[in-house]
Coordinates of C-alpha atoms in Angstrom, one line a residue:
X30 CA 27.7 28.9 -53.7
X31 CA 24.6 27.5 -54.8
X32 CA 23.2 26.8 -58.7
X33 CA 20.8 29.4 -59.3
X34 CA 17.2 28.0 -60.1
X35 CA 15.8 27.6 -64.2
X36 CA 14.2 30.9 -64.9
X37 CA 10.2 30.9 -64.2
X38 CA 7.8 30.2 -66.6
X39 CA 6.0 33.3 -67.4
X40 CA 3.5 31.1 -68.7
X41 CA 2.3 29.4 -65.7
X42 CA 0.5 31.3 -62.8
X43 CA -1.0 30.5 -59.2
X44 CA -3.9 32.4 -57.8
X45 CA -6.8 31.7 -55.4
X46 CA -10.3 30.6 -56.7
X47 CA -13.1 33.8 -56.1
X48 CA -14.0 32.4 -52.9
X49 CA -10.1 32.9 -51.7
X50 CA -10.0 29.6 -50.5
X51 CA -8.5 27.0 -53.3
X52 CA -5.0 27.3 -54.9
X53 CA -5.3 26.9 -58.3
X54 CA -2.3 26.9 -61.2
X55 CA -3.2 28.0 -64.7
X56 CA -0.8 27.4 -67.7
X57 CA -0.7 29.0 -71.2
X58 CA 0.7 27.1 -73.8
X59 CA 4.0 28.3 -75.1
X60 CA 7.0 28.0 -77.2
X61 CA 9.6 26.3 -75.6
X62 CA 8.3 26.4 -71.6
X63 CA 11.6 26.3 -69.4
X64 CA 12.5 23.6 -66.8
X65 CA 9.2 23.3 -64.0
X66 CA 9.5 21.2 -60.7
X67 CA 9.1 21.0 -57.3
X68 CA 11.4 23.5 -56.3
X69 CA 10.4 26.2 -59.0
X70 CA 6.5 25.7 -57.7
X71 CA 7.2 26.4 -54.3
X72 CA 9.5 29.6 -54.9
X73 CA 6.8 30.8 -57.5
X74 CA 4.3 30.1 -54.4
X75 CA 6.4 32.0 -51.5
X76 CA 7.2 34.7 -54.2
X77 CA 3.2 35.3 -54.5
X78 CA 2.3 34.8 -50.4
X79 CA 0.6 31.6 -51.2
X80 CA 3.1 28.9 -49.4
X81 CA 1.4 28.9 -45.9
X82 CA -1.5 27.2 -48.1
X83 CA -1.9 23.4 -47.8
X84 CA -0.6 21.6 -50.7
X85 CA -2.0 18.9 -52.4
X86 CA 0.9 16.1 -53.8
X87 CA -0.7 14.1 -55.9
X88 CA -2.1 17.6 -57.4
X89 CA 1.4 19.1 -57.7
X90 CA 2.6 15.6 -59.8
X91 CA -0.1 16.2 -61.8
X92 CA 1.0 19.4 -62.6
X93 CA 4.1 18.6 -63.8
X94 CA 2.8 15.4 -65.9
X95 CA 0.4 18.2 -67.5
X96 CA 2.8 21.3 -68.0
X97 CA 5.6 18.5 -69.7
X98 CA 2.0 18.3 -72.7
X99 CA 2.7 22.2 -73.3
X100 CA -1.4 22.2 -73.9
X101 CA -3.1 24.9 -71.6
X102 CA -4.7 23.9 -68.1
X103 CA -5.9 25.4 -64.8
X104 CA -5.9 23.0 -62.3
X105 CA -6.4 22.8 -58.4
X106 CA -3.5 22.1 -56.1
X107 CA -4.0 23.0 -52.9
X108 CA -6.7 24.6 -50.2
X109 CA -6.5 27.4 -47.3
X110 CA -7.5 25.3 -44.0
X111 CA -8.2 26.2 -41.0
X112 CA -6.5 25.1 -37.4
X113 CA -8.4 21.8 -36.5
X114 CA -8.7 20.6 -32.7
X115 CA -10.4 17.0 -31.7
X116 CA -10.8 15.4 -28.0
X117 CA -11.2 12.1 -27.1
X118 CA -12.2 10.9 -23.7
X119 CA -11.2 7.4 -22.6
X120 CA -13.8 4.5 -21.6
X121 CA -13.4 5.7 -18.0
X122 CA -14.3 9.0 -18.5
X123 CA -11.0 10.0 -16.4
X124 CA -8.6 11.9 -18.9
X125 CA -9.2 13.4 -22.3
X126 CA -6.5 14.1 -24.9
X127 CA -6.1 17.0 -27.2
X128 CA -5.5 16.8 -30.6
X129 CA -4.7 20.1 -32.5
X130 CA -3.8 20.3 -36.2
X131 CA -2.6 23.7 -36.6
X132 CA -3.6 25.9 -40.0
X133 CA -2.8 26.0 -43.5
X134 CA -3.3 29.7 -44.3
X135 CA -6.5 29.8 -42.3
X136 CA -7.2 30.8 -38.6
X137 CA -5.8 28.8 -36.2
X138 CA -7.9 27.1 -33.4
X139 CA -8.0 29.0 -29.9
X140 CA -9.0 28.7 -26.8
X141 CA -12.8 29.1 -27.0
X142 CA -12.9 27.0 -29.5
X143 CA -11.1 24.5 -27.6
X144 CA -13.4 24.9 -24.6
X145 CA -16.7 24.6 -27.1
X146 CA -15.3 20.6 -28.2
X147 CA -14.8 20.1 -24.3
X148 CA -18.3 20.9 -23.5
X149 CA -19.7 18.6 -26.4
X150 CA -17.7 16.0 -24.7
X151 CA -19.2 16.8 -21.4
X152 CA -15.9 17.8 -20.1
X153 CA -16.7 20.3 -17.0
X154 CA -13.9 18.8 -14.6
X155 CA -10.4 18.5 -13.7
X156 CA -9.6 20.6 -17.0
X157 CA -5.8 21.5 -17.2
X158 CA -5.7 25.4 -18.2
X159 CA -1.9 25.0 -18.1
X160 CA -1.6 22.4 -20.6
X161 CA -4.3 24.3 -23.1
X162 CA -2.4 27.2 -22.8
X163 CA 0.9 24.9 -23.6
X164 CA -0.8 23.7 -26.6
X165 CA -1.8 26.8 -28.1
X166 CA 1.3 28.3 -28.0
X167 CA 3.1 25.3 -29.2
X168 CA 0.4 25.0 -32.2
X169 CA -0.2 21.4 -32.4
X170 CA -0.3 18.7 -30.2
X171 CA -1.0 14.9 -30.8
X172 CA -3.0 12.9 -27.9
X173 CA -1.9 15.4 -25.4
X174 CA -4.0 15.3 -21.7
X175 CA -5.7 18.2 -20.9
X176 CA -8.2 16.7 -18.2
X177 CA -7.2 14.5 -15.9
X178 CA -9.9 12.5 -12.9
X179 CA -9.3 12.4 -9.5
X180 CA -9.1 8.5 -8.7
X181 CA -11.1 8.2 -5.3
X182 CA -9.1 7.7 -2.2
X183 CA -9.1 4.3 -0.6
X184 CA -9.9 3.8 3.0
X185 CA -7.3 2.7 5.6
X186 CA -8.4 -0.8 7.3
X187 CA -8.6 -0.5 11.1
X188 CA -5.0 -0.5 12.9
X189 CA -3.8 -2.5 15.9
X190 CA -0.9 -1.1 17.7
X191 CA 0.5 -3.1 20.8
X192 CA 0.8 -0.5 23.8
X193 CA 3.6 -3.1 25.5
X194 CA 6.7 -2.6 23.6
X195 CA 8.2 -5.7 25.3
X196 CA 5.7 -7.6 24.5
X197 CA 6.7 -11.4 22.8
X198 CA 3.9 -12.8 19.7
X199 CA 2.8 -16.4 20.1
X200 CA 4.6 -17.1 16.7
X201 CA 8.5 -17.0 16.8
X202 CA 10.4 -14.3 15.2
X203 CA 11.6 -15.5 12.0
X204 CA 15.0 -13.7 10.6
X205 CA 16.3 -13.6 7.5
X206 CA 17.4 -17.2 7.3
X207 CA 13.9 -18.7 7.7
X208 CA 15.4 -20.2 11.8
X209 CA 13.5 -19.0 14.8
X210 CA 15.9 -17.5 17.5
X211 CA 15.1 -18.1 21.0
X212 CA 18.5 -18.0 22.8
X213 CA 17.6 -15.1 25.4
X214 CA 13.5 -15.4 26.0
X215 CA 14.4 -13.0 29.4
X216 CA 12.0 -12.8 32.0
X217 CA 8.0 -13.4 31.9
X218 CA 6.7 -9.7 31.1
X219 CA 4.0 -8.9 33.7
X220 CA 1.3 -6.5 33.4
X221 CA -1.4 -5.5 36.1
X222 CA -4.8 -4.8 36.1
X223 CA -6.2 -1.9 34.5
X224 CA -3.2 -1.5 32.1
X225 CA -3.3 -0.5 28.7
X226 CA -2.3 -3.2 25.9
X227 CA -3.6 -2.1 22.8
X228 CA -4.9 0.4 20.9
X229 CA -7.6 0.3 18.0
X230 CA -7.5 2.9 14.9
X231 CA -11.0 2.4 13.2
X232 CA -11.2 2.5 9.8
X233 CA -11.4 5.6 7.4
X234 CA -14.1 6.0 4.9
X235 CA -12.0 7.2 2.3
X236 CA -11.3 10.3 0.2
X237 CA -13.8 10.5 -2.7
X238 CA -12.6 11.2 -6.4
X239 CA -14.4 12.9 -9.8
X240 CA -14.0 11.8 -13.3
X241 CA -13.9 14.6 -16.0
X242 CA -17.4 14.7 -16.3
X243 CA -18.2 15.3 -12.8
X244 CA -19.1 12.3 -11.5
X245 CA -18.3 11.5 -8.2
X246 CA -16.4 8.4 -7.5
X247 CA -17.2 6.8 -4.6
X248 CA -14.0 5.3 -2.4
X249 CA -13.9 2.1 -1.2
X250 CA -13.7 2.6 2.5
X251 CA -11.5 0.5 4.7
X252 CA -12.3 -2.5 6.3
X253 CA -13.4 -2.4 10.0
X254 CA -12.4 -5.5 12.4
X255 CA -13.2 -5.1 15.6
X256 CA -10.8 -6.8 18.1
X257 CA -10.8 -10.3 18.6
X258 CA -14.0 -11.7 20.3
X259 CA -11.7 -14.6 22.5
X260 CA -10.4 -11.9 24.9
X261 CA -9.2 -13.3 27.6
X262 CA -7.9 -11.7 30.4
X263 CA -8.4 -8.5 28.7
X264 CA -11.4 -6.0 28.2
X265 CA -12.6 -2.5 26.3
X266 CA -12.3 0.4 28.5
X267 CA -15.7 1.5 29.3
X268 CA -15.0 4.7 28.1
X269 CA -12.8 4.3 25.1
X270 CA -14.3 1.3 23.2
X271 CA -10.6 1.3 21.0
X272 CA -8.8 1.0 24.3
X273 CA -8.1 -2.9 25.2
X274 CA -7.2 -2.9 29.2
X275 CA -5.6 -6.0 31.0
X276 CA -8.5 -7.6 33.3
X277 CA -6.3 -9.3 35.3
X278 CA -2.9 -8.9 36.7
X279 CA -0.2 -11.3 34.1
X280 CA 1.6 -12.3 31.2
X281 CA 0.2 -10.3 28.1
X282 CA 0.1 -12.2 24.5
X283 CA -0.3 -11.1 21.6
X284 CA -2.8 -13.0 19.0
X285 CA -4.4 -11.5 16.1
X286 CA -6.5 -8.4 16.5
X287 CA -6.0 -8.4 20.3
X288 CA -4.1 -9.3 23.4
X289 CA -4.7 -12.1 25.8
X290 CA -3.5 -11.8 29.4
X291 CA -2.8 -15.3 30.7
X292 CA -2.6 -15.4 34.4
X293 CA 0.6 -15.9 35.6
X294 CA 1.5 -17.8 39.0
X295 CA 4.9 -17.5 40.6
X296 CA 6.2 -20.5 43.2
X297 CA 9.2 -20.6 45.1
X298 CA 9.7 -24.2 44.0
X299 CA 7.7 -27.5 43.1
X300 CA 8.3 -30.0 45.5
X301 CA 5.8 -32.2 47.9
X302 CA 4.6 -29.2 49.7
X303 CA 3.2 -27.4 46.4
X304 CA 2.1 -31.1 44.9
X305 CA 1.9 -31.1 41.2
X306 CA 1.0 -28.3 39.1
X307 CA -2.3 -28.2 36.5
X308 CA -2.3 -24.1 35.5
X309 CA -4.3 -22.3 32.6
X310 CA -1.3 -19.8 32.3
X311 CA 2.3 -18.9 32.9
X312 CA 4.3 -20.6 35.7
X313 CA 7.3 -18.8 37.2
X314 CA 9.6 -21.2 39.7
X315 CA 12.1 -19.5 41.5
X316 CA 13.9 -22.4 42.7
X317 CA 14.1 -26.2 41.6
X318 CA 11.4 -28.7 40.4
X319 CA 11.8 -31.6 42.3
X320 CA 12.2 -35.3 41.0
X321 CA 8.7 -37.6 40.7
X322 CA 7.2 -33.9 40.1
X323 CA 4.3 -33.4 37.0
X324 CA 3.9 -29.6 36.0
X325 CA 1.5 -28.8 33.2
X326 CA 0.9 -25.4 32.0
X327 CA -0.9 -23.6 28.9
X328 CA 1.3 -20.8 28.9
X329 CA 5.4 -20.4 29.2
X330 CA 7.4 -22.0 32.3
X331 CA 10.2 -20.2 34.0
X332 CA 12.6 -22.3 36.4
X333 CA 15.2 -20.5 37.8
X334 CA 16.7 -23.9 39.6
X335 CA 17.1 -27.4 38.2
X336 CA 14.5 -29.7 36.9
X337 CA 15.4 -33.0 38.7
X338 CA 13.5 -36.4 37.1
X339 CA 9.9 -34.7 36.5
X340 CA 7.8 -34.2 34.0
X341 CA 7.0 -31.3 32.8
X342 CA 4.4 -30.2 29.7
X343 CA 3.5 -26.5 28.7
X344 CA 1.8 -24.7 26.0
X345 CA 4.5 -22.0 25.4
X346 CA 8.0 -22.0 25.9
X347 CA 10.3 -23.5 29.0
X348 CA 13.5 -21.5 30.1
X349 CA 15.3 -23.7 32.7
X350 CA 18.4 -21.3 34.1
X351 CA 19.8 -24.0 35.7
X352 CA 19.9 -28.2 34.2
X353 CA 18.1 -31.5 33.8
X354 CA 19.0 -34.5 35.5
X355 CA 17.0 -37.3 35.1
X356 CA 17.5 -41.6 34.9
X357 CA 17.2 -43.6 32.2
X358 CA 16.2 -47.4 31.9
X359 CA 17.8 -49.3 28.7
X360 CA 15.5 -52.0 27.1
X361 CA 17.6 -53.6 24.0
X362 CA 18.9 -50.7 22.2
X363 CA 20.8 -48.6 24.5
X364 CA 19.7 -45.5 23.4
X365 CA 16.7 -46.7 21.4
X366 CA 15.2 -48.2 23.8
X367 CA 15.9 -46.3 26.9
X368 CA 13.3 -44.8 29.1
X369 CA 13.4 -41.6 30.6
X370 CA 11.9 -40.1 34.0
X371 CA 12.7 -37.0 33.1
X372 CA 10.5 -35.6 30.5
X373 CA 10.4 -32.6 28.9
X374 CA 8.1 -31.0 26.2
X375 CA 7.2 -27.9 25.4
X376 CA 4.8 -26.8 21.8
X377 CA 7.6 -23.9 21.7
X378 CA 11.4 -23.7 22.7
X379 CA 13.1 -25.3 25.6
X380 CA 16.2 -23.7 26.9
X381 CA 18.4 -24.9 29.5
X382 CA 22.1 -24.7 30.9
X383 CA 22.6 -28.6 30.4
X384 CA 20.5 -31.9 30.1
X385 CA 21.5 -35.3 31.4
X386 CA 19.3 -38.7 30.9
X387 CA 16.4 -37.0 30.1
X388 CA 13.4 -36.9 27.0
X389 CA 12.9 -33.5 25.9
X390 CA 10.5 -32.1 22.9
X391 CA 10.5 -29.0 21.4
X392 CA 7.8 -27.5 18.9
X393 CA 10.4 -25.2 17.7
X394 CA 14.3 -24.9 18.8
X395 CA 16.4 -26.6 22.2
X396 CA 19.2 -24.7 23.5
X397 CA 21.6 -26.5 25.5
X398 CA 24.4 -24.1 27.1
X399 CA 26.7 -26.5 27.9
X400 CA 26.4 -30.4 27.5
X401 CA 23.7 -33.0 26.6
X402 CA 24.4 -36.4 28.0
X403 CA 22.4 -39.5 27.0
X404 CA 19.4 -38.3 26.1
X405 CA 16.8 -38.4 23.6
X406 CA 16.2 -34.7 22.1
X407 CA 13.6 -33.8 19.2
X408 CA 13.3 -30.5 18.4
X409 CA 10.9 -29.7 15.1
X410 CA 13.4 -26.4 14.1
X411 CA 16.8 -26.3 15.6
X412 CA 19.1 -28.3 18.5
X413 CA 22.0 -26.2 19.7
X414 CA 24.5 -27.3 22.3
X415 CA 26.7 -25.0 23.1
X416 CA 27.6 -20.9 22.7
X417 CA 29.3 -20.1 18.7
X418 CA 33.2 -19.8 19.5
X419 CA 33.0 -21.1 23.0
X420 CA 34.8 -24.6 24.3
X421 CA 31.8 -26.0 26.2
X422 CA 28.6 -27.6 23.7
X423 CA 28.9 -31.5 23.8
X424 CA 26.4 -33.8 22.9
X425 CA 27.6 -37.3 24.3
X426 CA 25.6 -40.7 23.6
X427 CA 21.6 -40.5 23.3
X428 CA 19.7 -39.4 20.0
X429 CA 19.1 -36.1 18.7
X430 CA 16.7 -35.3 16.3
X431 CA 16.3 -31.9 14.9
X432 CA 14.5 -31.1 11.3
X433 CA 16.5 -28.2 10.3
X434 CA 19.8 -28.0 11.8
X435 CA 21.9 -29.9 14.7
X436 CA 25.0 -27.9 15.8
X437 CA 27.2 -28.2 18.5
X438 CA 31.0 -27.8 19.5
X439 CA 32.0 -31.9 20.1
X440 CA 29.8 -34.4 19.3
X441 CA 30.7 -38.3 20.5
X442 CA 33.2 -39.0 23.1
X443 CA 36.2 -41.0 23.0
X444 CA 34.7 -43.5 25.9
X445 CA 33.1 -45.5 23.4
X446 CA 29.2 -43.9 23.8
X447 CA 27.0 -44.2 20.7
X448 CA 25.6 -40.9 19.4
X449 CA 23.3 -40.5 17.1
X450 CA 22.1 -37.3 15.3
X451 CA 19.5 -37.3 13.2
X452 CA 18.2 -33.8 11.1
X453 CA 16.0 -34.1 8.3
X454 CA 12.4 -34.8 9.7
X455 CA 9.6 -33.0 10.3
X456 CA 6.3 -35.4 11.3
X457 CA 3.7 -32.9 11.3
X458 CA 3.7 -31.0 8.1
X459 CA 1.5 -33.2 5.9
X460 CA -1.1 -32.5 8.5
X461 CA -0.8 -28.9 7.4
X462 CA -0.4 -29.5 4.2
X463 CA -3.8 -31.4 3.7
X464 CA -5.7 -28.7 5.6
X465 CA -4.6 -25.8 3.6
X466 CA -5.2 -27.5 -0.3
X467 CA -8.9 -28.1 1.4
X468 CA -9.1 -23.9 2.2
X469 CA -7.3 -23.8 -1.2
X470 CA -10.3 -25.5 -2.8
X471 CA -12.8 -23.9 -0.8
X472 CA -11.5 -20.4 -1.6
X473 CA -11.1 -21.0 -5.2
X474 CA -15.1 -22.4 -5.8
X475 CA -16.2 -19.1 -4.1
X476 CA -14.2 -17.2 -6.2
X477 CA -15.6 -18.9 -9.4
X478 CA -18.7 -18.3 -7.8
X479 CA -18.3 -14.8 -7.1
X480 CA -17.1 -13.8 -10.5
X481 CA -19.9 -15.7 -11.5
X482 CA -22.6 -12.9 -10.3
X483 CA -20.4 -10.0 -11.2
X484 CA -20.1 -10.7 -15.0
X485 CA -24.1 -11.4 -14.7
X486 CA -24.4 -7.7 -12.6
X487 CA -22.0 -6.3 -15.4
X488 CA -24.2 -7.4 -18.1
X489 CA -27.5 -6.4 -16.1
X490 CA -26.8 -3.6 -14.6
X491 CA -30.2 -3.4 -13.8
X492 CA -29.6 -5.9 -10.9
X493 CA -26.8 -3.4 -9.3
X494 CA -29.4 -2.5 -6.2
X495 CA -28.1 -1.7 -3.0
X496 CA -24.6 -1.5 -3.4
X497 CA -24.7 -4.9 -4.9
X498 CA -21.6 -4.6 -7.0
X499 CA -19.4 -2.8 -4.4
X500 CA -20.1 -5.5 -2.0
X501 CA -19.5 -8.5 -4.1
X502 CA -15.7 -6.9 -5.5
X503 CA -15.0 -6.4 -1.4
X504 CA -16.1 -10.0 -1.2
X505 CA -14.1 -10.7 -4.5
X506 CA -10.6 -8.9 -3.2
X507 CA -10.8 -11.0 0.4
X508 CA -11.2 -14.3 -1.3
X509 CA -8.2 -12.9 -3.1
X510 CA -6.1 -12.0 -0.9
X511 CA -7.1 -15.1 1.9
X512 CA -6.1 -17.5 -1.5
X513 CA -2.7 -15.6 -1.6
X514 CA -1.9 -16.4 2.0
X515 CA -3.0 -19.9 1.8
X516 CA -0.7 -20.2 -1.3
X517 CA 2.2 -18.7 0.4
X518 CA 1.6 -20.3 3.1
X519 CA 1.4 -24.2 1.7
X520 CA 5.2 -22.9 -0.4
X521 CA 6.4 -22.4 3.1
X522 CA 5.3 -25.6 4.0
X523 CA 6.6 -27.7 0.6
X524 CA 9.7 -26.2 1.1
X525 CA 10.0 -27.3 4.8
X526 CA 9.1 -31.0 3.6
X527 CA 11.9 -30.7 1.3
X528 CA 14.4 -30.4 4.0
X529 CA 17.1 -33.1 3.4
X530 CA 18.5 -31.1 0.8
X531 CA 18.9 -28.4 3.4
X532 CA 20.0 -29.2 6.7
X533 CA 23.2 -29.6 8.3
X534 CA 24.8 -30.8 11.7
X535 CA 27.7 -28.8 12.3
X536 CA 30.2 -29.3 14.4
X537 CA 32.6 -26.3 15.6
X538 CA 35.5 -29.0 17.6
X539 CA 35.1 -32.2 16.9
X540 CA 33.3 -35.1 16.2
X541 CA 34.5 -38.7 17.9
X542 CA 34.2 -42.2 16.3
X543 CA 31.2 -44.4 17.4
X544 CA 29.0 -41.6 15.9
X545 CA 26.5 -41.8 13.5
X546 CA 24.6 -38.9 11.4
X547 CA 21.7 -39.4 9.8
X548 CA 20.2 -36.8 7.1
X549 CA 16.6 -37.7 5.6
X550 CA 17.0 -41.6 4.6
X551 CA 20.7 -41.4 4.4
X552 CA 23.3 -42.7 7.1
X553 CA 27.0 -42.1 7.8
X554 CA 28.6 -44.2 10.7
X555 CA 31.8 -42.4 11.5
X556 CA 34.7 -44.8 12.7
X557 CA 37.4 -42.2 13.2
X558 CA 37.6 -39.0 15.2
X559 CA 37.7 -35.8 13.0
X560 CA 37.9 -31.8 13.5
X561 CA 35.3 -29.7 12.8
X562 CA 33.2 -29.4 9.9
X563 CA 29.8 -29.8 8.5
X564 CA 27.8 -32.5 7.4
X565 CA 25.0 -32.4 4.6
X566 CA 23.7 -33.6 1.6
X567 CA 25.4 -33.2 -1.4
X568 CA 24.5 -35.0 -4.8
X569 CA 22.2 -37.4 -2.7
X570 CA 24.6 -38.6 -0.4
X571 CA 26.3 -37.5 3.0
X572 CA 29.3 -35.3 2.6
X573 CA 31.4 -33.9 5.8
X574 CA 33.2 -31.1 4.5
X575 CA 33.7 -27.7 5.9
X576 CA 31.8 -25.1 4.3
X577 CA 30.1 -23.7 8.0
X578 CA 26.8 -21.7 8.1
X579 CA 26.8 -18.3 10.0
X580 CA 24.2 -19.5 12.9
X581 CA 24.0 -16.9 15.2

């Protein structure tokens, strides 16, 4: 049970000024006033109706300082106020937020008024009804959106779509571990004459938005590239001029924005009744190439024989179903110094079932199937000899140089042949490297120069004539985005010259004596035969341990 309150001063009274709108208290002196405070005021107050009035603190302490003098006083404590409602639109002129202080014994604020303070705004658009009518019921509301834009709609950028599923890109597929897979490249994909092989989407304008005033926002419509200028072997239907159609009957490519069809020739072999071959395209061999051959070729090469000592140099990539066997000549250095008649290269993979005495270079990986035999290898990704799990995969005597990874099942032999694998290098990179911090460069004066004009536009935008502005932040976003390729591109790069610290030679057998691994500048000559295991760097030296790597 609760104390009851001090009994209430007769003495003091609250009533409203004439006008009805102030509070006022008024005390008569007295003999002996009882007990006033907070608590008394405000049950005097709801007693008489007047609590829903606003209240004025300081005014109420004074009260009480006052009534403690026991001298008469009228004094004003408090005011009847009405419901108060304020908007505020933001810089954009895209939303506006409600405030709504609701009454102190006045009339609260509703909805007309609400709409009159949206009008002096210049709010005419994308007014939310459901949230005013939220508000009002709830009473008050603090920063509370109540018109909302409608952001314009960007365009879509014109679309490419490949109509040859099968189709291969000039660029290897890359999976998740950063290595380029070419262990089944299949047959050369043919196409004919008159067939489709891509389809162009053009560009959308766009969806156009309103702010809250009515403006309308203008979109920023989607970039139109037409396909690539440089098609060759390809051409726009004449009646669809989004529809790219082979020209010619061969191998389709893709490159960026378009599709190339390279012309493909098909032989049953290369021998002294073909003579040597010089061909802007793909080459399919059914049979063998024959020794003292030359083939050169801009596209792929397919042999579905052996490559005896000849020398072959294509574009693209070489599949050779059956081997290599070529002769070697030693000058000093056995392996050093040896020259080969067989020679091999190839700006893409080479794959083949085995190599013996024989130069091959890869731009990207060399896939052996079964054994390498004194030769001199250089692939600029990967060198693998041999299927995972399988018995076969030997490299015996020769050099191999891969920059990423060397793997096989043995490697060495037990009849006293020097091997030597070397991972770690990668000569063309700087090359690369140097090119792309001159685009870098480049890209980033243009940029300075670009937002350059648009802070001078922004400040005068009495310059901002025909579409000035809009075109210069297009211009502005390319150079972007072209700088954030070049940057990722050149950490690609850096990462690649970094590789010593990366690669590995693995060996899934064994590994013989009379071996020697090299990784970056380091060298370990291995005088016993050992199982398998993996070699890399650890701490800045060569460790052979046998932590493997899942290489598919």
């Amino acid at each position: 049970m609760t104390d009851a309150l001090p009994p209430i001063p007769d003495a003091l009274i609250f009533k409203l000024s004439d006008d009805g709108n102030k509070l006022l208290a008024v005390f008569d002196a007295c003999e002996s006033p009882p007990p006033l405070d907070q608590a008394i005021i405000k049950e005097m107050l709801g007693k008489q109706g007047l609590s829903n009035l606003f209240l004025n603190e300081s005014a109420i302490i004074e009260l009480l300082k006052q009534y403690k003098t026991n001298e008469s006083f009228t004094l004003e404590i408090g005011e009847r106020r009405n419901g108060i409602c304020t908007v505020i639109v933001d810089s954009v002129k895209m939303s506006a937020k409600l405030t709504l202080t609701p009454p102190y014994g006045g009339t609260a604020v509703d909805r007309a008024q609400i709409q009159q303070v949206l009008q002096e705004k210049g709010v005419v658009s994308g007014i939310l009804e459901h949230e005013i009518e939220a508000v009002l019921k709830d009473g008050h509301a603090t920063d509370r959106i109540i018109a909302q834009g409608l952001n314009p709609v960007p365009g879509t950028n014109a679309q490419f779509q490949s109509l040859i599923p099968e189709i291969r890109e000039r660029k290897p597929h890359i999976d998740e571990k950063g290595f380029a897979n070419y262990r089944d490249l299949g047959q050369l994909i043919v196409v004919r004459q008159g067939e489709a092989l891509m389809r162009r989407t053009p560009p959308t304008e766009g969806i156009k938005g309103q702010d809250i005033t009515g403006q309308i926002l203008a979109p920023t419509a989607g970039q139109d590239t037409p396909f690539t200028a440089e098609l060759q072997g390809a051409k726009l239907d004449p009646n669809d001029s989004n529809l790219l159609l082979a020209a010619i009957t061969g191998q389709p490519k893709l490159v960026a924005n378009g599709v190339i069809v390279e012309p493909t020739i098909n032989l049953p072999l290369v021998d002294l009744s073909t003579g040597n071959m010089n061909f802007d395209g793909t080459i399919n061999i059914k049979g063998d190439v024959r020794e003292g051959m030359k083939i050169y070729a801009s596209g792929d090469l397919f042999v579905g024989g052996t490559v005896e000592a000849a020398e072959i140099e294509v574009g693209g990539n070489i599949v050779i179903k059956g081997g290599v066997i070529g002769h070697s000549e030693h000058k000093g250095d056995p392996d050093e110094g040896a020259t080969f008649n067989a020679k091999i290269v190839s700006k893409g993979s080479i794959s083949a079932r085995f190599a013996e005495n024989a130069q091959m270079e890869a731009g990207t990986d060399i896939i052996i199937e079964e054994f390498s035999m004194h030769n001199h290898l250089t692939a600029l990704n990967r060198i693998l000899v041999g299927k995972s799990g399988g018995k076969k995969g030997h490299i015996i005597g020769g050099v191999t140089c891969a920059a990423v990874l060397v793997k096989a099942a043995i490697i060495g032999s037990n009849a006293g042949s020097v091997t030597k694998i070397k991972v770690g290098f990668n000569p063309y990179l700087q090359a690369q490297l140097d090119r792309l911090k001159l685009e870098i460069e480049h890209n980033e004066k243009e940029q300075e120069d670009i937002n350059k004009i648009v802070a001078f536009v922004l400040a005068h935008p009495e310059k901002d004539k025909d579409g000035l502005l809009y075109k210069l932040f297009h211009t502005q976003e390319k150079l972007e985005t072209d700088c954030a390729l070049f940057h990722e591109e050149r950490s690609h790069i850096l990462a690649e010259m970094t590789l010593a610290d990366q690669v590995q030679v693995i060996v899934e057998e064994a590994i013989y004596s009379e071996t020697e691994i090299q990784i970056g500048n380091a060298i370990w000559k291995n005088n016993e035969d050992r199982g398998k295991g993996v070699f890399q760097m650890i701490n800045g030296a060569i460790d052979f341990g046998n932590t493997m790597l899942n290489v598919s």
